[in-house]
Coordinates of C-alpha atoms in Angstrom, one line a residue:
M1 CA 126.9 62.9 85.7
P2 CA 124.2 62.6 88.3
T3 CA 120.7 63.3 86.9
A4 CA 117.2 62.9 88.2
A5 CA 116.7 60.0 85.8
R6 CA 119.7 58.1 87.1
L7 CA 118.6 58.7 90.7
F8 CA 115.1 57.5 90.1
A9 CA 116.4 54.5 88.1
A10 CA 118.8 53.6 90.9
L11 CA 116.2 53.8 93.6
A12 CA 113.5 52.0 91.6
F13 CA 115.9 49.2 90.7
A14 CA 117.0 49.0 94.4
L15 CA 113.4 48.3 95.2
V16 CA 113.1 45.8 92.4
G17 CA 116.1 44.0 93.6
F18 CA 114.9 43.9 97.2
F19 CA 111.4 42.7 96.3
T20 CA 112.7 40.1 93.9
A21 CA 114.9 38.7 96.6
E22 CA 112.0 38.6 99.0
V23 CA 109.8 36.8 96.5
F24 CA 112.7 34.4 95.6
K25 CA 113.3 33.3 99.2
P26 CA 110.4 30.9 99.5
H27 CA 111.6 29.0 96.4
M28 CA 114.9 28.1 98.1
P29 CA 115.3 24.9 100.0
Q30 CA 114.1 24.7 103.6
G31 CA 116.7 25.9 106.1
T32 CA 118.6 28.1 103.7
V33 CA 120.3 30.9 105.6
F34 CA 119.9 34.2 103.7
G35 CA 121.9 36.7 105.8
A36 CA 122.0 40.0 103.9
F37 CA 120.6 38.5 100.7
S38 CA 117.8 41.1 100.2
Q39 CA 120.1 44.0 101.0
I40 CA 122.8 42.8 98.6
S41 CA 120.2 42.3 96.0
A42 CA 119.0 45.9 96.5
L43 CA 122.6 47.1 96.1
I44 CA 122.9 45.1 92.9
G45 CA 119.7 46.7 91.7
L46 CA 120.9 50.1 92.6
V47 CA 124.1 49.7 90.6
S48 CA 122.2 48.3 87.6
G49 CA 119.7 51.1 87.7
W50 CA 122.4 53.8 87.9
R51 CA 124.8 52.3 85.4
V52 CA 122.5 50.7 82.8
L53 CA 119.1 52.3 82.9
G54 CA 120.0 55.9 84.0
P55 CA 122.0 56.8 80.9
E56 CA 119.5 55.4 78.5
T57 CA 116.6 57.6 79.4
G58 CA 115.4 60.6 77.4
R59 CA 114.5 58.6 74.2
G60 CA 110.8 58.0 75.0
M61 CA 108.8 55.7 77.1
L62 CA 109.1 52.6 74.9
Q63 CA 112.9 52.9 74.7
S64 CA 113.1 53.4 78.5
A65 CA 110.9 50.4 79.1
N66 CA 113.2 48.4 76.9
A67 CA 116.2 49.8 78.8
G68 CA 114.5 48.8 82.0
L69 CA 114.3 45.2 80.7
K70 CA 117.9 45.4 79.8
A71 CA 118.8 46.7 83.3
G72 CA 116.7 43.9 84.8
L73 CA 118.6 41.3 82.8
V74 CA 121.9 42.8 83.9
M75 CA 120.7 42.8 87.5
V76 CA 119.7 39.1 87.4
L77 CA 123.0 38.1 85.7
L78 CA 125.1 40.1 88.1
G79 CA 123.1 38.7 91.0
L80 CA 123.7 35.1 89.7
L81 CA 127.4 35.7 89.4
I82 CA 127.8 37.2 92.9
F83 CA 125.6 34.7 94.8
S84 CA 126.9 31.7 92.9
T85 CA 130.5 32.8 93.5
E86 CA 129.8 33.4 97.2
E87 CA 128.2 29.9 97.5
M88 CA 131.2 28.4 95.7
I89 CA 133.6 30.0 98.1
V90 CA 131.6 28.6 101.1
L91 CA 131.7 25.2 99.5
A92 CA 135.4 25.5 98.7
F93 CA 136.2 26.2 102.3
R94 CA 134.4 23.0 103.1
R95 CA 136.8 21.2 100.7
T96 CA 134.0 20.2 98.3
Y97 CA 136.1 20.9 95.2
H98 CA 139.4 19.2 94.3
G99 CA 140.8 22.0 92.2
P100 CA 140.3 25.5 90.8
M101 CA 138.7 24.4 87.6
E102 CA 136.1 22.3 89.5
A103 CA 135.3 25.3 91.6
I104 CA 134.8 27.5 88.5
I105 CA 132.5 24.8 87.0
G106 CA 130.8 24.8 90.4
I107 CA 129.9 28.5 89.9
I108 CA 128.2 27.6 86.7
K109 CA 126.3 24.6 88.2
L110 CA 125.1 26.8 91.1
A111 CA 124.0 29.5 88.7
V112 CA 122.0 27.0 86.6
G113 CA 120.3 25.8 89.7
Y114 CA 119.4 29.4 90.7
I115 CA 118.1 30.1 87.1
Q116 CA 115.7 27.2 87.4
L117 CA 114.3 28.8 90.6
L118 CA 114.1 32.2 88.9
F119 CA 111.6 30.8 86.4
A120 CA 108.9 30.7 89.0
P121 CA 106.0 32.9 87.8
D122 CA 105.9 35.2 90.7
V123 CA 109.7 35.9 90.6
L124 CA 109.5 36.5 86.8
A125 CA 106.5 38.8 87.3
V126 CA 108.3 41.0 89.8
I127 CA 111.4 41.2 87.6
L128 CA 109.6 42.0 84.4
A129 CA 107.0 44.4 85.8
G130 CA 109.5 46.1 88.1
S131 CA 112.0 46.6 85.2
I132 CA 109.4 48.1 82.9
L133 CA 107.9 50.3 85.6
S134 CA 111.4 51.4 86.6
G135 CA 112.2 52.3 83.0
C136 CA 109.0 54.4 82.7
L137 CA 109.6 56.0 86.1
S138 CA 113.1 57.1 85.2
E139 CA 111.9 58.4 81.9
W140 CA 109.3 60.4 83.6
A141 CA 111.8 61.8 86.1
G142 CA 114.2 62.7 83.3
R143 CA 111.5 64.7 81.5
R144 CA 110.2 66.3 84.7
W145 CA 113.6 67.5 86.1
R146 CA 116.0 68.3 83.3

């Protein structure tokens, strides 16, 4: 059921996803081609905000801030899965892997490499602050427009 809280959660997390991607880009190796990285990250954020944060509003600011952190974690994990799988497919077409199990293990190795880059202070700050602010914003919207 569409509500103002879900709408604000989705839009806020789309912004968090976009800005997280923009802050994350300088931490990647030189010459990395990003393509639609920021836009896909915004879409992942939109889905996380709508599906995870939106339904959990209406229980108070603290609970919504916690729900925002949960939605931020879901956004990061979903992004890791999507971008690691996409990179694995690119490497598979280059015949880097010798079998399907090696390709699946490749997804995990790529995700671990991305996780190490996510621990940069500026990236963590954007994720954490954006998640908490998004939770509070969606709670405010839920109270304001019932």
